[in-house]
C-alpha cells in the first residue's frame, strides 16, 4: 500500500517541485502526496481526513498552530532549516529529495516495511549466453524498456566488464548522487566490515535514464573495479538493489558465461533468458554446457532449467531446429532487424515495431503467458 503523506509548507515554490519530483520518480506508486501552503486548509483537511493520513511533513509553524486531534498511529515530522531546533522527529528541509523521501518511507514502514518489501521481492531477470556477440545487451535493454513502458519500476544492471556506451547516452544523474556503482561497492564493503547497515538508499547512487524510464548505474571508468567484482560482492549488490523495495524488476546483463559475476546471477536470478543464434558453434557450445551440467551437477542443472527460457535472437523467419542432443526448445523468436548493419543495435531495435512485438511476447513468456502487468504490479 502506498504511504499517504501530507506536506505543509508556506512556500508554494517548494511544494510544486516536491510533488513533481515524487510523481516522476520511482516513489510515484509508493507515496500519495497532498500539499498545503495555507494553515487553515491544512487544519481542515487533517480534521476531516486525518485518519487516512500516514505521515505529516510540515514546517514547525504549521505544527505549532495545529490544534486538531492526532491519531495515535500518525507520524509527524518537522521540516526544518539547518540549525532550526525541533522537538520529536525532524528532517532537513533542503536536503536532496531522494534521501528525504527514503527516510519518510522508513519512518512509516520501519522493520515491517522492510520485511514486506523483501516478501514482495523484485523479480531478478538474468541474460546469459555461451558465446559473445549474440545481442545480450540489446535483449536485456529492451526487456527492461518493455516492462517500464507497461508501468513497472525497473532497474537495469549491467555487469559486463566493458559496457556498451550507446545505452548510457543521455542519462540523467539523480540529485544527491554519491558517485555511482564504484562508490556503492565501496560503501557496501565498509558497512559489512563495520557490521552496520548502509546509510544511503540505492537512489543515492543510481541514475535515471529518460529513454529507459528506469534506473541504472553510470558505466565504470576503471575496468579493474568490475574485474574485481567476485561472487559474494555481486550477490550483495543484487540483494541491496532488490531489498530497496523500489523496483518491480531488475534486468541484469552479464559477460558471456562463465565468470563469478555470471555465476552469481545464475544462482540469484528468478528468471533466466539464454540467447542463441542460427550458428552451429553457438548451438553446440550451449548444448555441451547443459549436457555437462546435467551429468556433473544434476541438482543445479534442474534448478537452472526450471527458471530458464531459451530465445533465438536475430531470427530471419526460417525454421529453426532444437539444440543438438538436447530436449531444450525455443520459447521466443526475436527478429533480425536489417538496420543493425549500421552498428546501432539498441536504438534500431527500440524503434522497430517488429522487434518490440517479439520482446513483448518474450516478456509474457517470462511471466507465464499472463499479462505482464496488472494494476501497476507485475504478476509473479
mmCIF file of C-alpha atoms in Angstrom, residues 49-370:
data_model
loop_
_atom_site.group_PDB
_atom_site.id
_atom_site.type_symbol
_atom_site.label_atom_id
_atom_site.label_comp_id
_atom_site.label_asym_id
_atom_site.label_seq_id
_atom_site.Cartn_x
_atom_site.Cartn_y
_atom_site.Cartn_z
ATOM 1 C CA UNK A 49 -9.167 13.167 6.662
ATOM 2 C CA UNK A 50 -6.592 12.710 9.425
ATOM 3 C CA UNK A 51 -7.472 9.040 9.857
ATOM 4 C CA UNK A 52 -6.462 8.412 6.244
ATOM 5 C CA UNK A 53 -3.006 10.002 6.609
ATOM 6 C CA UNK A 54 0.148 8.033 7.459
ATOM 7 C CA UNK A 55 2.660 10.842 7.929
ATOM 8 C CA UNK A 56 2.690 14.651 8.134
ATOM 9 C CA UNK A 57 5.782 16.546 6.971
ATOM 10 C CA UNK A 58 5.367 20.194 7.947
ATOM 11 C CA UNK A 59 7.233 23.315 8.924
ATOM 12 C CA UNK A 60 7.224 23.968 12.706
ATOM 13 C CA UNK A 61 4.856 26.943 12.328
ATOM 14 C CA UNK A 62 2.149 24.655 10.917
ATOM 15 C CA UNK A 63 2.610 22.117 13.676
ATOM 16 C CA UNK A 64 2.621 24.704 16.472
ATOM 17 C CA UNK A 65 -0.730 26.147 15.368
ATOM 18 C CA UNK A 66 -2.286 22.762 14.610
ATOM 19 C CA UNK A 67 -4.979 22.085 17.189
ATOM 20 C CA UNK A 68 -6.551 19.027 15.553
ATOM 21 C CA UNK A 69 -6.626 15.602 17.147
ATOM 22 C CA UNK A 70 -3.663 13.468 16.122
ATOM 23 C CA UNK A 71 -4.484 9.778 15.510
ATOM 24 C CA UNK A 72 -2.218 7.521 17.539
ATOM 25 C CA UNK A 73 -0.568 5.906 14.529
ATOM 26 C CA UNK A 74 0.075 9.208 12.732
ATOM 27 C CA UNK A 75 3.741 10.141 12.346
ATOM 28 C CA UNK A 76 4.524 13.862 12.496
ATOM 29 C CA UNK A 77 7.860 15.152 11.177
ATOM 30 C CA UNK A 78 9.131 18.723 11.394
ATOM 31 C CA UNK A 79 10.631 20.084 8.185
ATOM 32 C CA UNK A 80 13.410 22.309 9.490
ATOM 33 C CA UNK A 81 16.029 24.551 8.013
ATOM 34 C CA UNK A 82 19.616 23.977 9.021
ATOM 35 C CA UNK A 83 20.203 24.896 12.659
ATOM 36 C CA UNK A 84 16.494 25.166 13.456
ATOM 37 C CA UNK A 85 15.518 23.303 16.628
ATOM 38 C CA UNK A 86 12.517 20.987 16.714
ATOM 39 C CA UNK A 87 11.051 18.522 19.163
ATOM 40 C CA UNK A 88 10.418 14.964 18.035
ATOM 41 C CA UNK A 89 11.174 13.729 14.526
ATOM 42 C CA UNK A 90 12.692 16.210 12.095
ATOM 43 C CA UNK A 91 14.288 16.316 8.643
ATOM 44 C CA UNK A 92 16.439 18.881 6.868
ATOM 45 C CA UNK A 93 14.232 20.922 4.538
ATOM 46 C CA UNK A 94 16.832 21.494 1.833
ATOM 47 C CA UNK A 95 18.453 18.086 1.571
ATOM 48 C CA UNK A 96 18.212 16.137 -1.736
ATOM 49 C CA UNK A 97 14.713 14.756 -2.160
ATOM 50 C CA UNK A 98 15.663 11.126 -2.744
ATOM 51 C CA UNK A 99 17.171 10.536 0.719
ATOM 52 C CA UNK A 100 14.412 12.662 2.290
ATOM 53 C CA UNK A 101 11.654 10.543 0.740
ATOM 54 C CA UNK A 102 13.513 7.360 1.558
ATOM 55 C CA UNK A 103 13.721 8.463 5.206
ATOM 56 C CA UNK A 104 9.969 9.131 5.267
ATOM 57 C CA UNK A 105 9.212 5.644 3.926
ATOM 58 C CA UNK A 106 11.451 4.091 6.561
ATOM 59 C CA UNK A 107 9.728 6.070 9.316
ATOM 60 C CA UNK A 108 6.325 4.781 8.229
ATOM 61 C CA UNK A 109 7.213 1.233 7.338
ATOM 62 C CA UNK A 110 10.083 0.521 9.697
ATOM 63 C CA UNK A 111 11.075 -3.118 10.043
ATOM 64 C CA UNK A 112 7.619 -4.274 8.921
ATOM 65 C CA UNK A 113 8.037 -2.339 5.706
ATOM 66 C CA UNK A 114 11.447 -3.852 5.036
ATOM 67 C CA UNK A 115 10.053 -7.336 5.594
ATOM 68 C CA UNK A 116 7.057 -6.636 3.335
ATOM 69 C CA UNK A 117 9.355 -5.379 0.585
ATOM 70 C CA UNK A 118 11.511 -8.473 0.962
ATOM 71 C CA UNK A 119 8.497 -10.772 0.741
ATOM 72 C CA UNK A 120 7.063 -8.966 -2.291
ATOM 73 C CA UNK A 121 10.505 -9.042 -3.851
ATOM 74 C CA UNK A 122 11.996 -7.687 -7.005
ATOM 75 C CA UNK A 123 11.886 -10.148 -9.905
ATOM 76 C CA UNK A 124 15.516 -10.631 -10.966
ATOM 77 C CA UNK A 125 15.903 -11.467 -14.684
ATOM 78 C CA UNK A 126 19.339 -12.554 -15.895
ATOM 79 C CA UNK A 127 20.512 -12.675 -19.535
ATOM 80 C CA UNK A 128 23.107 -15.304 -20.496
ATOM 81 C CA UNK A 129 24.788 -16.875 -23.495
ATOM 82 C CA UNK A 130 27.667 -19.287 -24.014
ATOM 83 C CA UNK A 131 29.116 -17.227 -26.865
ATOM 84 C CA UNK A 132 29.702 -13.491 -27.062
ATOM 85 C CA UNK A 133 28.192 -11.130 -29.597
ATOM 86 C CA UNK A 134 24.691 -12.616 -29.609
ATOM 87 C CA UNK A 135 22.919 -9.435 -28.521
ATOM 88 C CA UNK A 136 22.558 -9.816 -24.740
ATOM 89 C CA UNK A 137 22.762 -6.065 -24.205
ATOM 90 C CA UNK A 138 20.143 -5.419 -26.886
ATOM 91 C CA UNK A 139 17.738 -8.005 -25.490
ATOM 92 C CA UNK A 140 18.233 -7.125 -21.812
ATOM 93 C CA UNK A 141 17.844 -3.403 -22.522
ATOM 94 C CA UNK A 142 14.648 -3.968 -24.497
ATOM 95 C CA UNK A 143 13.169 -6.281 -21.837
ATOM 96 C CA UNK A 144 13.783 -3.560 -19.255
ATOM 97 C CA UNK A 145 12.289 -0.892 -21.509
ATOM 98 C CA UNK A 146 9.248 -3.044 -22.308
ATOM 99 C CA UNK A 147 8.492 -3.676 -18.634
ATOM 100 C CA UNK A 148 8.959 0.020 -17.829
ATOM 101 C CA UNK A 149 6.639 1.032 -20.677
ATOM 102 C CA UNK A 150 3.917 -1.136 -19.132
ATOM 103 C CA UNK A 151 4.211 0.556 -15.745
ATOM 104 C CA UNK A 152 6.850 -1.460 -13.889
ATOM 105 C CA UNK A 153 9.571 0.176 -11.829
ATOM 106 C CA UNK A 154 12.723 -1.257 -13.402
ATOM 107 C CA UNK A 155 16.421 -1.336 -12.587
ATOM 108 C CA UNK A 156 18.817 -2.202 -15.420
ATOM 109 C CA UNK A 157 22.091 -3.628 -14.080
ATOM 110 C CA UNK A 158 24.996 -4.091 -16.479
ATOM 111 C CA UNK A 159 27.693 -6.414 -15.123
ATOM 112 C CA UNK A 160 29.648 -6.519 -18.370
ATOM 113 C CA UNK A 161 33.343 -5.807 -17.954
ATOM 114 C CA UNK A 162 33.158 -3.315 -20.823
ATOM 115 C CA UNK A 163 29.791 -1.584 -21.000
ATOM 116 C CA UNK A 164 28.090 -0.642 -24.232
ATOM 117 C CA UNK A 165 28.318 3.142 -24.086
ATOM 118 C CA UNK A 166 25.432 3.661 -26.526
ATOM 119 C CA UNK A 167 22.809 2.684 -23.965
ATOM 120 C CA UNK A 168 24.130 5.220 -21.443
ATOM 121 C CA UNK A 169 23.969 8.263 -23.684
ATOM 122 C CA UNK A 170 21.582 10.964 -22.487
ATOM 123 C CA UNK A 171 21.251 9.659 -18.935
ATOM 124 C CA UNK A 172 20.254 11.940 -16.084
ATOM 125 C CA UNK A 173 22.065 11.869 -12.767
ATOM 126 C CA UNK A 174 19.912 11.725 -9.671
ATOM 127 C CA UNK A 175 20.030 14.604 -7.261
ATOM 128 C CA UNK A 176 22.327 13.762 -4.366
ATOM 129 C CA UNK A 177 24.208 11.013 -6.206
ATOM 130 C CA UNK A 178 27.299 9.943 -4.245
ATOM 131 C CA UNK A 179 29.411 8.534 -7.043
ATOM 132 C CA UNK A 180 27.645 5.645 -8.764
ATOM 133 C CA UNK A 181 28.485 1.959 -8.695
ATOM 134 C CA UNK A 182 32.128 2.330 -7.632
ATOM 135 C CA UNK A 183 31.126 4.284 -4.527
ATOM 136 C CA UNK A 184 28.275 1.877 -3.756
ATOM 137 C CA UNK A 185 30.598 -1.138 -3.873
ATOM 138 C CA UNK A 186 32.987 0.666 -1.521
ATOM 139 C CA UNK A 187 30.179 1.655 0.866
ATOM 140 C CA UNK A 188 28.749 -1.877 0.905
ATOM 141 C CA UNK A 189 32.142 -3.311 1.816
ATOM 142 C CA UNK A 190 32.736 -0.680 4.505
ATOM 143 C CA UNK A 191 29.289 -1.255 6.021
ATOM 144 C CA UNK A 192 29.903 -5.009 6.156
ATOM 145 C CA UNK A 193 33.308 -4.591 7.785
ATOM 146 C CA UNK A 194 31.809 -2.247 10.362
ATOM 147 C CA UNK A 195 28.799 -4.553 10.849
ATOM 148 C CA UNK A 196 26.473 -1.676 10.041
ATOM 149 C CA UNK A 197 23.644 -1.026 7.619
ATOM 150 C CA UNK A 198 24.348 1.187 4.646
ATOM 151 C CA UNK A 199 23.243 4.729 5.449
ATOM 152 C CA UNK A 200 22.215 5.734 1.937
ATOM 153 C CA UNK A 201 19.461 4.378 -0.353
ATOM 154 C CA UNK A 202 20.042 2.950 -3.820
ATOM 155 C CA UNK A 203 18.729 6.208 -5.260
ATOM 156 C CA UNK A 204 21.819 7.979 -3.912
ATOM 157 C CA UNK A 205 23.990 6.004 -6.336
ATOM 158 C CA UNK A 206 21.796 5.318 -9.365
ATOM 159 C CA UNK A 207 20.891 7.391 -12.417
ATOM 160 C CA UNK A 208 17.565 7.646 -14.186
ATOM 161 C CA UNK A 209 17.666 7.065 -17.918
ATOM 162 C CA UNK A 210 14.987 9.094 -19.762
ATOM 163 C CA UNK A 211 14.696 6.648 -22.664
ATOM 164 C CA UNK A 212 14.509 3.560 -20.470
ATOM 165 C CA UNK A 213 12.255 5.260 -17.903
ATOM 166 C CA UNK A 214 14.129 3.238 -15.305
ATOM 167 C CA UNK A 215 17.251 3.391 -13.180
ATOM 168 C CA UNK A 216 20.809 2.191 -13.752
ATOM 169 C CA UNK A 217 24.411 2.882 -12.760
ATOM 170 C CA UNK A 218 26.674 5.063 -14.854
ATOM 171 C CA UNK A 219 29.392 2.933 -16.511
ATOM 172 C CA UNK A 220 32.577 2.391 -14.543
ATOM 173 C CA UNK A 221 35.615 4.250 -15.868
ATOM 174 C CA UNK A 222 38.086 1.842 -14.248
ATOM 175 C CA UNK A 223 37.671 -1.702 -15.630
ATOM 176 C CA UNK A 224 39.545 -3.158 -12.645
ATOM 177 C CA UNK A 225 36.594 -2.295 -10.417
ATOM 178 C CA UNK A 226 34.339 -4.603 -12.446
ATOM 179 C CA UNK A 227 37.003 -7.298 -12.828
ATOM 180 C CA UNK A 228 37.419 -7.375 -9.036
ATOM 181 C CA UNK A 229 33.699 -7.919 -8.507
ATOM 182 C CA UNK A 230 33.532 -11.528 -7.312
ATOM 183 C CA UNK A 231 30.623 -13.845 -6.496
ATOM 184 C CA UNK A 232 29.911 -12.519 -3.000
ATOM 185 C CA UNK A 233 30.182 -8.850 -3.954
ATOM 186 C CA UNK A 234 27.854 -9.457 -6.899
ATOM 187 C CA UNK A 235 25.299 -11.182 -4.674
ATOM 188 C CA UNK A 236 25.494 -8.348 -2.134
ATOM 189 C CA UNK A 237 24.944 -5.794 -4.889
ATOM 190 C CA UNK A 238 21.907 -7.605 -6.309
ATOM 191 C CA UNK A 239 20.385 -8.084 -2.849
ATOM 192 C CA UNK A 240 20.898 -4.421 -1.954
ATOM 193 C CA UNK A 241 19.005 -3.271 -5.040
ATOM 194 C CA UNK A 242 16.259 -5.871 -4.639
ATOM 195 C CA UNK A 243 15.803 -5.206 -0.913
ATOM 196 C CA UNK A 244 15.211 -1.495 -1.511
ATOM 197 C CA UNK A 245 11.582 -2.310 -2.347
ATOM 198 C CA UNK A 246 11.646 0.364 -5.059
ATOM 199 C CA UNK A 247 11.657 -1.903 -8.105
ATOM 200 C CA UNK A 248 9.329 -4.482 -9.590
ATOM 201 C CA UNK A 249 12.004 -5.949 -11.838
ATOM 202 C CA UNK A 250 15.783 -5.951 -12.151
ATOM 203 C CA UNK A 251 17.185 -6.921 -15.547
ATOM 204 C CA UNK A 252 20.848 -7.989 -15.450
ATOM 205 C CA UNK A 253 23.199 -8.106 -18.430
ATOM 206 C CA UNK A 254 26.412 -10.087 -17.835
ATOM 207 C CA UNK A 255 29.535 -11.143 -19.665
ATOM 208 C CA UNK A 256 29.485 -14.377 -21.616
ATOM 209 C CA UNK A 257 29.310 -17.247 -19.118
ATOM 210 C CA UNK A 258 31.301 -18.340 -17.153
ATOM 211 C CA UNK A 259 32.795 -15.916 -14.636
ATOM 212 C CA UNK A 260 31.987 -15.224 -10.982
ATOM 213 C CA UNK A 261 29.592 -12.396 -11.778
ATOM 214 C CA UNK A 262 27.676 -14.606 -14.184
ATOM 215 C CA UNK A 263 27.696 -17.446 -11.618
ATOM 216 C CA UNK A 264 26.108 -15.149 -9.043
ATOM 217 C CA UNK A 265 23.380 -14.100 -11.471
ATOM 218 C CA UNK A 266 22.669 -17.737 -12.365
ATOM 219 C CA UNK A 267 22.271 -18.515 -8.686
ATOM 220 C CA UNK A 268 20.224 -15.469 -7.655
ATOM 221 C CA UNK A 269 18.024 -14.817 -10.690
ATOM 222 C CA UNK A 270 14.336 -15.670 -10.507
ATOM 223 C CA UNK A 271 14.179 -15.884 -14.316
ATOM 224 C CA UNK A 272 16.924 -16.638 -16.849
ATOM 225 C CA UNK A 273 16.952 -15.917 -20.573
ATOM 226 C CA UNK A 274 19.520 -17.882 -22.608
ATOM 227 C CA UNK A 275 20.274 -16.491 -26.067
ATOM 228 C CA UNK A 276 21.314 -18.484 -29.117
ATOM 229 C CA UNK A 277 21.545 -17.655 -32.820
ATOM 230 C CA UNK A 278 21.451 -19.659 -36.028
ATOM 231 C CA UNK A 279 25.082 -20.706 -35.766
ATOM 232 C CA UNK A 280 26.359 -24.273 -35.352
ATOM 233 C CA UNK A 281 29.091 -23.213 -32.931
ATOM 234 C CA UNK A 282 26.622 -21.344 -30.700
ATOM 235 C CA UNK A 283 24.228 -24.289 -30.658
ATOM 236 C CA UNK A 284 26.999 -26.792 -29.956
ATOM 237 C CA UNK A 285 28.569 -24.848 -27.069
ATOM 238 C CA UNK A 286 25.217 -24.195 -25.420
ATOM 239 C CA UNK A 287 24.166 -27.830 -25.726
ATOM 240 C CA UNK A 288 27.519 -29.162 -24.467
ATOM 241 C CA UNK A 289 27.442 -26.930 -21.395
ATOM 242 C CA UNK A 290 23.937 -28.012 -20.375
ATOM 243 C CA UNK A 291 24.769 -31.680 -21.028
ATOM 244 C CA UNK A 292 27.919 -31.387 -18.891
ATOM 245 C CA UNK A 293 25.997 -29.659 -16.102
ATOM 246 C CA UNK A 294 23.344 -32.380 -16.149
ATOM 247 C CA UNK A 295 25.979 -35.114 -15.742
ATOM 248 C CA UNK A 296 28.158 -33.351 -13.167
ATOM 249 C CA UNK A 297 25.605 -31.408 -11.095
ATOM 250 C CA UNK A 298 22.103 -32.695 -11.828
ATOM 251 C CA UNK A 299 20.537 -30.741 -8.943
ATOM 252 C CA UNK A 300 21.950 -27.439 -10.220
ATOM 253 C CA UNK A 301 21.008 -28.376 -13.781
ATOM 254 C CA UNK A 302 17.392 -28.935 -12.771
ATOM 255 C CA UNK A 303 17.270 -25.702 -10.771
ATOM 256 C CA UNK A 304 18.637 -23.625 -13.676
ATOM 257 C CA UNK A 305 16.362 -25.242 -16.256
ATOM 258 C CA UNK A 306 13.312 -24.674 -14.066
ATOM 259 C CA UNK A 307 13.753 -20.904 -14.307
ATOM 260 C CA UNK A 308 15.225 -20.691 -17.822
ATOM 261 C CA UNK A 309 13.747 -19.636 -21.131
ATOM 262 C CA UNK A 310 15.616 -20.071 -24.431
ATOM 263 C CA UNK A 311 15.329 -17.307 -27.002
ATOM 264 C CA UNK A 312 16.502 -17.392 -30.600
ATOM 265 C CA UNK A 313 17.904 -13.974 -31.478
ATOM 266 C CA UNK A 314 18.290 -12.488 -34.980
ATOM 267 C CA UNK A 315 15.552 -14.759 -36.345
ATOM 268 C CA UNK A 316 15.055 -14.366 -40.122
ATOM 269 C CA UNK A 317 11.862 -16.394 -40.470
ATOM 270 C CA UNK A 318 13.474 -19.664 -41.421
ATOM 271 C CA UNK A 319 12.656 -22.838 -39.496
ATOM 272 C CA UNK A 320 14.955 -23.379 -36.521
ATOM 273 C CA UNK A 321 15.766 -26.785 -35.091
ATOM 274 C CA UNK A 322 16.205 -27.591 -31.402
ATOM 275 C CA UNK A 323 19.615 -27.547 -29.795
ATOM 276 C CA UNK A 324 21.532 -30.682 -30.873
ATOM 277 C CA UNK A 325 21.410 -33.580 -28.419
ATOM 278 C CA UNK A 326 19.056 -31.713 -26.119
ATOM 279 C CA UNK A 327 15.361 -31.596 -25.295
ATOM 280 C CA UNK A 328 15.535 -27.804 -24.995
ATOM 281 C CA UNK A 329 13.191 -25.893 -27.308
ATOM 282 C CA UNK A 330 12.905 -22.188 -28.031
ATOM 283 C CA UNK A 331 10.208 -20.223 -26.270
ATOM 284 C CA UNK A 332 10.790 -16.952 -28.147
ATOM 285 C CA UNK A 333 11.979 -15.786 -31.552
ATOM 286 C CA UNK A 334 13.472 -12.289 -31.763
ATOM 287 C CA UNK A 335 13.504 -10.974 -35.291
ATOM 288 C CA UNK A 336 16.599 -9.844 -37.136
ATOM 289 C CA UNK A 337 16.458 -6.111 -37.886
ATOM 290 C CA UNK A 338 18.270 -5.053 -41.103
ATOM 291 C CA UNK A 339 19.127 -1.652 -39.572
ATOM 292 C CA UNK A 340 21.546 -3.490 -37.274
ATOM 293 C CA UNK A 341 24.002 -3.429 -40.142
ATOM 294 C CA UNK A 342 24.598 0.222 -39.223
ATOM 295 C CA UNK A 343 26.011 -0.880 -35.873
ATOM 296 C CA UNK A 344 23.495 0.927 -33.661
ATOM 297 C CA UNK A 345 21.642 -2.124 -32.483
ATOM 298 C CA UNK A 346 19.914 -0.954 -29.292
ATOM 299 C CA UNK A 347 18.370 2.141 -30.820
ATOM 300 C CA UNK A 348 17.386 0.473 -34.090
ATOM 301 C CA UNK A 349 15.598 -2.239 -32.113
ATOM 302 C CA UNK A 350 13.798 0.277 -29.898
ATOM 303 C CA UNK A 351 12.147 1.874 -32.889
ATOM 304 C CA UNK A 352 11.262 -1.361 -34.674
ATOM 305 C CA UNK A 353 7.596 -2.397 -34.199
ATOM 306 C CA UNK A 354 8.503 -5.943 -35.208
ATOM 307 C CA UNK A 355 11.234 -6.267 -32.592
ATOM 308 C CA UNK A 356 9.090 -4.637 -29.913
ATOM 309 C CA UNK A 357 6.349 -7.161 -30.647
ATOM 310 C CA UNK A 358 8.827 -10.011 -30.177
ATOM 311 C CA UNK A 359 10.171 -8.547 -26.928
ATOM 312 C CA UNK A 360 6.640 -8.097 -25.591
ATOM 313 C CA UNK A 361 5.921 -11.754 -26.330
ATOM 314 C CA UNK A 362 9.156 -12.721 -24.584
ATOM 315 C CA UNK A 363 8.111 -10.753 -21.503
ATOM 316 C CA UNK A 364 4.748 -12.525 -21.496
ATOM 317 C CA UNK A 365 6.555 -15.880 -21.627
ATOM 318 C CA UNK A 366 8.707 -14.810 -18.682
ATOM 319 C CA UNK A 367 5.566 -14.178 -16.651
ATOM 320 C CA UNK A 368 3.670 -17.305 -17.634
ATOM 321 C CA UNK A 369 1.793 -16.020 -20.700
ATOM 322 C CA UNK A 370 -0.338 -13.845 -18.423
#
